[in-house]
PDB file of C-alpha atoms in Angstrom:
ATOM      1  CA  GLU A   1      96.835 125.317 103.200  1.00  0.00           C
ATOM      2  CA  THR A   2      98.588 123.164 105.875  1.00  0.00           C
ATOM      3  CA  GLY A   3     100.031 120.080 105.049  1.00  0.00           C
ATOM      4  CA  VAL A   4     100.024 116.794 106.719  1.00  0.00           C
ATOM      5  CA  THR A   5     101.234 116.609 110.552  1.00  0.00           C
ATOM      6  CA  GLN A   6     102.120 113.895 112.673  1.00  0.00           C
ATOM      7  CA  SER A   7     102.760 113.588 116.573  1.00  0.00           C
ATOM      8  CA  PRO A   8     104.712 112.804 118.372  1.00  0.00           C
ATOM      9  CA  THR A   9     107.729 112.875 116.110  1.00  0.00           C
ATOM     10  CA  HIS A  10     109.692 110.145 118.348  1.00  0.00           C
ATOM     11  CA  LEU A  11     108.457 107.528 120.697  1.00  0.00           C
ATOM     12  CA  ILE A  12     110.505 104.930 122.287  1.00  0.00           C
ATOM     13  CA  LYS A  13     108.467 101.655 123.563  1.00  0.00           C
ATOM     14  CA  THR A  14     109.029  98.937 125.432  1.00  0.00           C
ATOM     15  CA  ARG A  15     108.260  95.487 123.782  1.00  0.00           C
ATOM     16  CA  GLY A  16     104.572  94.156 124.776  1.00  0.00           C
ATOM     17  CA  GLN A  17     103.333  97.705 124.971  1.00  0.00           C
ATOM     18  CA  GLN A  18     100.677  99.449 122.775  1.00  0.00           C
ATOM     19  CA  VAL A  19     100.934 103.057 121.408  1.00  0.00           C
ATOM     20  CA  THR A  20      99.027 105.254 119.269  1.00  0.00           C
ATOM     21  CA  LEU A  21     100.259 107.503 116.550  1.00  0.00           C
ATOM     22  CA  ARG A  22      98.317 110.460 115.304  1.00  0.00           C
ATOM     23  CA  CYS A  23      97.802 112.290 112.095  1.00  0.00           C
ATOM     24  CA  SER A  24      96.313 115.435 110.852  1.00  0.00           C
ATOM     25  CA  SER A  25      95.335 115.384 107.053  1.00  0.00           C
ATOM     26  CA  GLN A  26      95.959 118.128 104.718  1.00  0.00           C
ATOM     27  CA  SER A  27      92.777 120.341 104.861  1.00  0.00           C
ATOM     28  CA  GLY A  28      90.026 119.208 102.431  1.00  0.00           C
ATOM     29  CA  HIS A  29      91.581 115.828 101.679  1.00  0.00           C
ATOM     30  CA  ASN A  30      88.940 112.665 102.565  1.00  0.00           C
ATOM     31  CA  THR A  31      91.465 109.768 101.928  1.00  0.00           C
ATOM     32  CA  VAL A  32      94.269 109.136 104.295  1.00  0.00           C
ATOM     33  CA  SER A  33      97.008 106.206 104.196  1.00  0.00           C
ATOM     34  CA  TRP A  34      99.628 104.765 106.986  1.00  0.00           C
ATOM     35  CA  TYR A  35     103.093 103.428 105.258  1.00  0.00           C
ATOM     36  CA  GLN A  36     105.808 101.734 107.443  1.00  0.00           C
ATOM     37  CA  GLN A  37     109.338 102.631 106.698  1.00  0.00           C
ATOM     38  CA  ALA A  38     112.176 100.403 107.832  1.00  0.00           C
ATOM     39  CA  LEU A  39     115.699 101.525 108.208  1.00  0.00           C
ATOM     40  CA  GLY A  40     116.905 101.792 103.947  1.00  0.00           C
ATOM     41  CA  GLN A  41     113.754 100.652 102.697  1.00  0.00           C
ATOM     42  CA  GLY A  42     111.059 101.955 100.968  1.00  0.00           C
ATOM     43  CA  PRO A  43     107.843 102.693 102.765  1.00  0.00           C
ATOM     44  CA  GLN A  44     105.161  99.780 102.893  1.00  0.00           C
ATOM     45  CA  PHE A  45     101.294 100.005 102.672  1.00  0.00           C
ATOM     46  CA  ILE A  46      99.667  99.282 106.214  1.00  0.00           C
ATOM     47  CA  PHE A  47      96.062 100.969 105.187  1.00  0.00           C
ATOM     48  CA  GLN A  48      94.084 103.174 104.057  1.00  0.00           C
ATOM     49  CA  TYR A  49      90.757 105.169 104.852  1.00  0.00           C
ATOM     50  CA  TYR A  50      88.297 106.640 102.724  1.00  0.00           C
ATOM     51  CA  ARG A  51      85.665 108.882 104.385  1.00  0.00           C
ATOM     52  CA  GLU A  52      86.298 106.937 107.736  1.00  0.00           C
ATOM     53  CA  GLU A  53      85.661 103.208 106.631  1.00  0.00           C
ATOM     54  CA  GLU A  54      89.073 101.356 106.090  1.00  0.00           C
ATOM     55  CA  ASN A  55      89.126 100.482 102.023  1.00  0.00           C
ATOM     56  CA  GLY A  56      92.390  98.773 101.302  1.00  0.00           C
ATOM     57  CA  ARG A  57      95.038  96.959 103.731  1.00  0.00           C
ATOM     58  CA  GLY A  58      98.345  95.850 102.823  1.00  0.00           C
ATOM     59  CA  ASN A  59      99.995  92.656 104.453  1.00  0.00           C
ATOM     60  CA  PHE A  60     100.266  94.019 108.232  1.00  0.00           C
ATOM     61  CA  PRO A  61      98.672  91.774 111.185  1.00  0.00           C
ATOM     62  CA  PRO A  62      95.545  92.350 113.039  1.00  0.00           C
ATOM     63  CA  ARG A  63      97.698  94.306 115.785  1.00  0.00           C
ATOM     64  CA  PHE A  64      98.158  97.099 113.318  1.00  0.00           C
ATOM     65  CA  SER A  65      94.403  98.877 113.521  1.00  0.00           C
ATOM     66  CA  GLY A  66      93.435 102.362 112.709  1.00  0.00           C
ATOM     67  CA  LEU A  67      90.671 104.941 112.729  1.00  0.00           C
ATOM     68  CA  GLN A  68      89.620 107.945 110.553  1.00  0.00           C
ATOM     69  CA  PHE A  69      87.391 110.842 112.343  1.00  0.00           C
ATOM     70  CA  PRO A  70      84.954 112.898 110.984  1.00  0.00           C
ATOM     71  CA  ASN A  71      87.267 115.768 110.663  1.00  0.00           C
ATOM     72  CA  TYR A  72      89.440 113.108 108.417  1.00  0.00           C
ATOM     73  CA  SER A  73      92.548 113.219 111.077  1.00  0.00           C
ATOM     74  CA  SER A  74      93.441 109.653 111.850  1.00  0.00           C
ATOM     75  CA  GLU A  75      94.984 107.352 114.422  1.00  0.00           C
ATOM     76  CA  LEU A  76      97.450 103.981 113.889  1.00  0.00           C
ATOM     77  CA  ASN A  77      97.428 102.017 116.668  1.00  0.00           C
ATOM     78  CA  VAL A  78      99.784  98.915 117.464  1.00  0.00           C
ATOM     79  CA  ASN A  79      99.401  96.488 120.012  1.00  0.00           C
ATOM     80  CA  ALA A  80     102.210  93.979 121.354  1.00  0.00           C
ATOM     81  CA  LEU A  81     105.041  95.828 120.005  1.00  0.00           C
ATOM     82  CA  GLU A  82     107.440  93.617 118.647  1.00  0.00           C
ATOM     83  CA  LEU A  83     111.071  95.034 117.976  1.00  0.00           C
ATOM     84  CA  ASP A  84     110.918  94.462 114.174  1.00  0.00           C
ATOM     85  CA  ASP A  85     108.142  97.299 114.767  1.00  0.00           C
ATOM     86  CA  SER A  86     110.799 100.149 114.985  1.00  0.00           C
ATOM     87  CA  ALA A  87     110.536 102.152 111.744  1.00  0.00           C
ATOM     88  CA  LEU A  88     109.410 105.602 110.457  1.00  0.00           C
ATOM     89  CA  TYR A  89     105.758 105.236 110.305  1.00  0.00           C
ATOM     90  CA  LEU A  90     104.635 107.704 107.464  1.00  0.00           C
ATOM     91  CA  CYS A  91     100.752 109.014 107.230  1.00  0.00           C
ATOM     92  CA  ALA A  92      99.709 110.811 103.462  1.00  0.00           C
ATOM     93  CA  SER A  93      96.656 112.159 102.964  1.00  0.00           C
ATOM     94  CA  SER A  94      94.669 112.876  99.372  1.00  0.00           C
ATOM     95  CA  LEU A  95      91.818 114.346  97.795  1.00  0.00           C
ATOM     96  CA  LEU A  96      90.954 111.986  95.203  1.00  0.00           C
ATOM     97  CA  GLN A  97      92.110 108.498  96.614  1.00  0.00           C
ATOM     98  CA  GLY A  98      95.561 109.052  95.203  1.00  0.00           C
ATOM     99  CA  ARG A  99      94.917 110.232  91.923  1.00  0.00           C
ATOM    100  CA  ASP A 100      96.500 114.179  92.501  1.00  0.00           C
ATOM    101  CA  GLY A 101      99.555 111.762  94.324  1.00  0.00           C
ATOM    102  CA  TYR A 102      99.747 111.825  98.199  1.00  0.00           C
ATOM    103  CA  THR A 103     100.798 114.442 100.855  1.00  0.00           C
ATOM    104  CA  PHE A 104     103.116 112.792 103.104  1.00  0.00           C
ATOM    105  CA  GLY A 105     103.774 114.076 106.467  1.00  0.00           C
ATOM    106  CA  SER A 106     107.368 113.871 108.024  1.00  0.00           C
ATOM    107  CA  GLY A 107     106.422 110.930 110.521  1.00  0.00           C
ATOM    108  CA  THR A 108     106.898 109.373 113.789  1.00  0.00           C
ATOM    109  CA  ARG A 109     110.052 107.464 114.578  1.00  0.00           C
ATOM    110  CA  LEU A 110     109.149 104.525 116.623  1.00  0.00           C
ATOM    111  CA  THR A 111     111.683 102.322 118.860  1.00  0.00           C
ATOM    112  CA  VAL A 112     110.519  99.704 120.355  1.00  0.00           C
ATOM    113  CA  VAL A 113     113.255  98.509 123.081  1.00  0.00           C
TER     114      VAL A 113
ATOM    115  CA  ALA B   1     100.025  92.538  91.469  1.00  0.00           C
ATOM    116  CA  GLN B   2     102.414  95.420  91.050  1.00  0.00           C
ATOM    117  CA  SER B   3     106.027  96.105  91.799  1.00  0.00           C
ATOM    118  CA  VAL B   4     108.802  98.433  91.329  1.00  0.00           C
ATOM    119  CA  THR B   5     112.413  97.963  91.048  1.00  0.00           C
ATOM    120  CA  GLN B   6     115.104 100.821  90.901  1.00  0.00           C
ATOM    121  CA  LEU B   7     118.416 100.072  89.692  1.00  0.00           C
ATOM    122  CA  GLY B   8     120.937 101.391  91.972  1.00  0.00           C
ATOM    123  CA  SER B   9     120.665 101.934  95.577  1.00  0.00           C
ATOM    124  CA  HIS B  10     123.642 104.550  95.288  1.00  0.00           C
ATOM    125  CA  VAL B  11     124.395 107.560  92.377  1.00  0.00           C
ATOM    126  CA  SER B  12     127.076 109.601  93.022  1.00  0.00           C
ATOM    127  CA  VAL B  13     127.131 112.454  90.430  1.00  0.00           C
ATOM    128  CA  SER B  14     129.179 115.708  90.025  1.00  0.00           C
ATOM    129  CA  GLU B  15     127.565 119.320  90.528  1.00  0.00           C
ATOM    130  CA  GLY B  16     126.693 120.783  86.773  1.00  0.00           C
ATOM    131  CA  ALA B  17     126.176 117.021  85.641  1.00  0.00           C
ATOM    132  CA  LEU B  18     123.139 114.851  84.514  1.00  0.00           C
ATOM    133  CA  VAL B  19     121.091 113.120  86.788  1.00  0.00           C
ATOM    134  CA  LEU B  20     119.630 109.637  85.843  1.00  0.00           C
ATOM    135  CA  LEU B  21     117.623 107.358  88.471  1.00  0.00           C
ATOM    136  CA  ARG B  22     116.304 104.414  86.911  1.00  0.00           C
ATOM    137  CA  CYS B  23     112.856 102.972  87.852  1.00  0.00           C
ATOM    138  CA  ASN B  24     111.312 100.075  86.432  1.00  0.00           C
ATOM    139  CA  TYR B  25     107.508  98.784  87.019  1.00  0.00           C
ATOM    140  CA  SER B  26     105.212  95.805  86.652  1.00  0.00           C
ATOM    141  CA  SER B  27     101.594  96.178  86.584  1.00  0.00           C
ATOM    142  CA  SER B  28      98.729  94.513  85.353  1.00  0.00           C
ATOM    143  CA  VAL B  29      96.657  97.632  85.099  1.00  0.00           C
ATOM    144  CA  PRO B  30      97.335 101.136  83.262  1.00  0.00           C
ATOM    145  CA  PRO B  31      99.745 102.407  86.271  1.00  0.00           C
ATOM    146  CA  TYR B  32      99.883 105.468  87.791  1.00  0.00           C
ATOM    147  CA  LEU B  33     103.468 106.367  88.719  1.00  0.00           C
ATOM    148  CA  PHE B  34     105.092 108.717  90.982  1.00  0.00           C
ATOM    149  CA  TRP B  35     108.540 110.079  91.983  1.00  0.00           C
ATOM    150  CA  TYR B  36     109.118 111.008  95.780  1.00  0.00           C
ATOM    151  CA  VAL B  37     112.215 112.724  97.419  1.00  0.00           C
ATOM    152  CA  GLN B  38     112.879 112.325 101.002  1.00  0.00           C
ATOM    153  CA  TYR B  39     115.436 114.582 102.709  1.00  0.00           C
ATOM    154  CA  PRO B  40     116.866 113.235 105.769  1.00  0.00           C
ATOM    155  CA  ASN B  41     114.773 113.018 109.229  1.00  0.00           C
ATOM    156  CA  GLN B  42     111.795 113.834 107.038  1.00  0.00           C
ATOM    157  CA  GLY B  43     108.607 112.965 105.295  1.00  0.00           C
ATOM    158  CA  LEU B  44     108.283 112.411 101.035  1.00  0.00           C
ATOM    159  CA  GLN B  45     107.869 115.111  98.891  1.00  0.00           C
ATOM    160  CA  LEU B  46     105.844 114.248  95.568  1.00  0.00           C
ATOM    161  CA  LEU B  47     108.458 115.632  92.534  1.00  0.00           C
ATOM    162  CA  LEU B  48     106.084 114.715  89.833  1.00  0.00           C
ATOM    163  CA  LYS B  49     103.555 112.087  88.552  1.00  0.00           C
ATOM    164  CA  TYR B  50     102.061 110.196  85.508  1.00  0.00           C
ATOM    165  CA  THR B  51      98.451 109.357  85.381  1.00  0.00           C
ATOM    166  CA  THR B  52      97.511 109.578  81.710  1.00  0.00           C
ATOM    167  CA  GLY B  53      98.112 111.999  78.722  1.00  0.00           C
ATOM    168  CA  ALA B  54     101.523 112.666  77.807  1.00  0.00           C
ATOM    169  CA  THR B  55     104.168 110.827  78.443  1.00  0.00           C
ATOM    170  CA  LEU B  56     106.816 113.413  79.325  1.00  0.00           C
ATOM    171  CA  VAL B  57     106.145 115.025  82.811  1.00  0.00           C
ATOM    172  CA  LYS B  58     107.736 117.753  84.279  1.00  0.00           C
ATOM    173  CA  GLY B  59     108.072 117.954  87.850  1.00  0.00           C
ATOM    174  CA  ILE B  60     109.384 120.565  90.659  1.00  0.00           C
ATOM    175  CA  ASN B  61     113.187 121.630  90.816  1.00  0.00           C
ATOM    176  CA  GLY B  62     114.066 120.599  87.372  1.00  0.00           C
ATOM    177  CA  PHE B  63     113.309 117.292  87.158  1.00  0.00           C
ATOM    178  CA  GLU B  64     111.210 115.332  84.553  1.00  0.00           C
ATOM    179  CA  ALA B  65     110.265 111.609  83.640  1.00  0.00           C
ATOM    180  CA  GLU B  66     109.284 109.819  80.587  1.00  0.00           C
ATOM    181  CA  PHE B  67     106.436 107.256  80.730  1.00  0.00           C
ATOM    182  CA  LYS B  68     107.726 104.215  78.444  1.00  0.00           C
ATOM    183  CA  LYS B  69     105.027 101.603  78.456  1.00  0.00           C
ATOM    184  CA  SER B  70     106.974  99.173  76.068  1.00  0.00           C
ATOM    185  CA  GLU B  71     109.557  99.224  78.242  1.00  0.00           C
ATOM    186  CA  THR B  72     107.741  99.566  81.471  1.00  0.00           C
ATOM    187  CA  SER B  73     110.053 102.325  82.678  1.00  0.00           C
ATOM    188  CA  PHE B  74     109.615 105.672  84.430  1.00  0.00           C
ATOM    189  CA  HIS B  75     113.023 106.999  84.505  1.00  0.00           C
ATOM    190  CA  LEU B  76     113.761 110.396  86.275  1.00  0.00           C
ATOM    191  CA  THR B  77     116.041 112.900  84.942  1.00  0.00           C
ATOM    192  CA  LYS B  78     117.261 116.363  85.320  1.00  0.00           C
ATOM    193  CA  PRO B  79     120.063 118.141  83.190  1.00  0.00           C
ATOM    194  CA  SER B  80     121.946 119.693  85.962  1.00  0.00           C
ATOM    195  CA  ALA B  81     122.584 118.466  89.409  1.00  0.00           C
ATOM    196  CA  HIS B  82     122.691 120.997  92.202  1.00  0.00           C
ATOM    197  CA  MET B  83     123.970 120.119  95.715  1.00  0.00           C
ATOM    198  CA  SER B  84     120.800 120.813  97.055  1.00  0.00           C
ATOM    199  CA  ASP B  85     119.182 117.787  95.137  1.00  0.00           C
ATOM    200  CA  ALA B  86     121.438 115.199  97.309  1.00  0.00           C
ATOM    201  CA  ALA B  87     118.558 112.724  99.047  1.00  0.00           C
ATOM    202  CA  GLU B  88     116.886 109.837  98.541  1.00  0.00           C
ATOM    203  CA  TYR B  89     114.250 109.098  95.624  1.00  0.00           C
ATOM    204  CA  PHE B  90     111.577 106.461  95.568  1.00  0.00           C
ATOM    205  CA  CYS B  91     109.405 105.746  92.613  1.00  0.00           C
ATOM    206  CA  ALA B  92     106.026 104.105  93.040  1.00  0.00           C
ATOM    207  CA  VAL B  93     103.029 102.416  91.442  1.00  0.00           C
ATOM    208  CA  SER B  94      99.540 103.108  92.136  1.00  0.00           C
ATOM    209  CA  ASP B  95      96.639 100.741  90.977  1.00  0.00           C
ATOM    210  CA  LEU B  96      94.430 103.245  90.421  1.00  0.00           C
ATOM    211  CA  GLY B  97      94.186 102.703  86.855  1.00  0.00           C
ATOM    212  CA  GLY B  98      92.502  99.185  87.645  1.00  0.00           C
ATOM    213  CA  GLY B  99      89.912 101.000  89.716  1.00  0.00           C
ATOM    214  CA  SER B 100      91.315 100.101  92.967  1.00  0.00           C
ATOM    215  CA  GLN B 101      91.822 101.670  96.214  1.00  0.00           C
ATOM    216  CA  GLY B 102      95.058 103.490  95.055  1.00  0.00           C
ATOM    217  CA  ASN B 103      97.787 102.605  97.449  1.00  0.00           C
ATOM    218  CA  LEU B 104     101.517 103.204  96.626  1.00  0.00           C
ATOM    219  CA  ILE B 105     103.775 100.446  96.123  1.00  0.00           C
ATOM    220  CA  PHE B 106     107.648 101.669  96.681  1.00  0.00           C
ATOM    221  CA  GLY B 107     110.891 100.772  95.193  1.00  0.00           C
ATOM    222  CA  LYS B 108     113.556 100.364  97.660  1.00  0.00           C
ATOM    223  CA  GLY B 109     114.876 104.045  97.170  1.00  0.00           C
ATOM    224  CA  THR B 110     117.782 105.618  95.174  1.00  0.00           C
ATOM    225  CA  LYS B 111     120.294 107.691  96.949  1.00  0.00           C
ATOM    226  CA  LEU B 112     121.669 110.451  94.873  1.00  0.00           C
ATOM    227  CA  SER B 113     125.156 112.217  96.338  1.00  0.00           C
ATOM    228  CA  VAL B 114     126.068 115.040  94.494  1.00  0.00           C
ATOM    229  CA  LYS B 115     129.881 116.158  94.691  1.00  0.00           C
ATOM    230  CA  PRO B 116     131.415 119.641  94.286  1.00  0.00           C
TER     231      PRO B 116
END
């Protein structure tokens, strides 16, 4: 079985720009979550999608948005990038909304300059 | 609200010594608890999980953890450290036990160093 894959692995953007990060869920998983991990910190929950509907959101502003597609792949979009958005963005997927634990991708390292 | 506290941001042990990483949680509903490991420049790998049932759970790579409700703890142990165990370890709690969406609340992590 394939794991969770994320693209790109690294990205450099300028403050004010917009960025789209992509995630392919593990085969058969219908739940996908996104997390932001700042340097030296634990991951923080951004939002979760279950069967293409957002069903949970952390303490992040509306300029963080997402989509889940019929094949359960997902996108994270961030508008009006700020320097503090620099972080590792992790995608995680699950079959049972996390009851069996989440499978994480290797992440996208976003640097905002 | 749920929260996780990991005691000790950095733990150093000798190869072959006992590994003990501490995690305390706060939850208003029956918690689902997880330990993840993160190697440099990689994502998170699930080590073990507690949902219901047996309070002593065994995971991969010889790690185990015991859920102690009275102490609100879920400490991670391994009898004998190996050099390959050097990594960052994260404890996480989920609110699935209360019928919610199941997102994870992570601690700040403990970096484990293993000395030869």
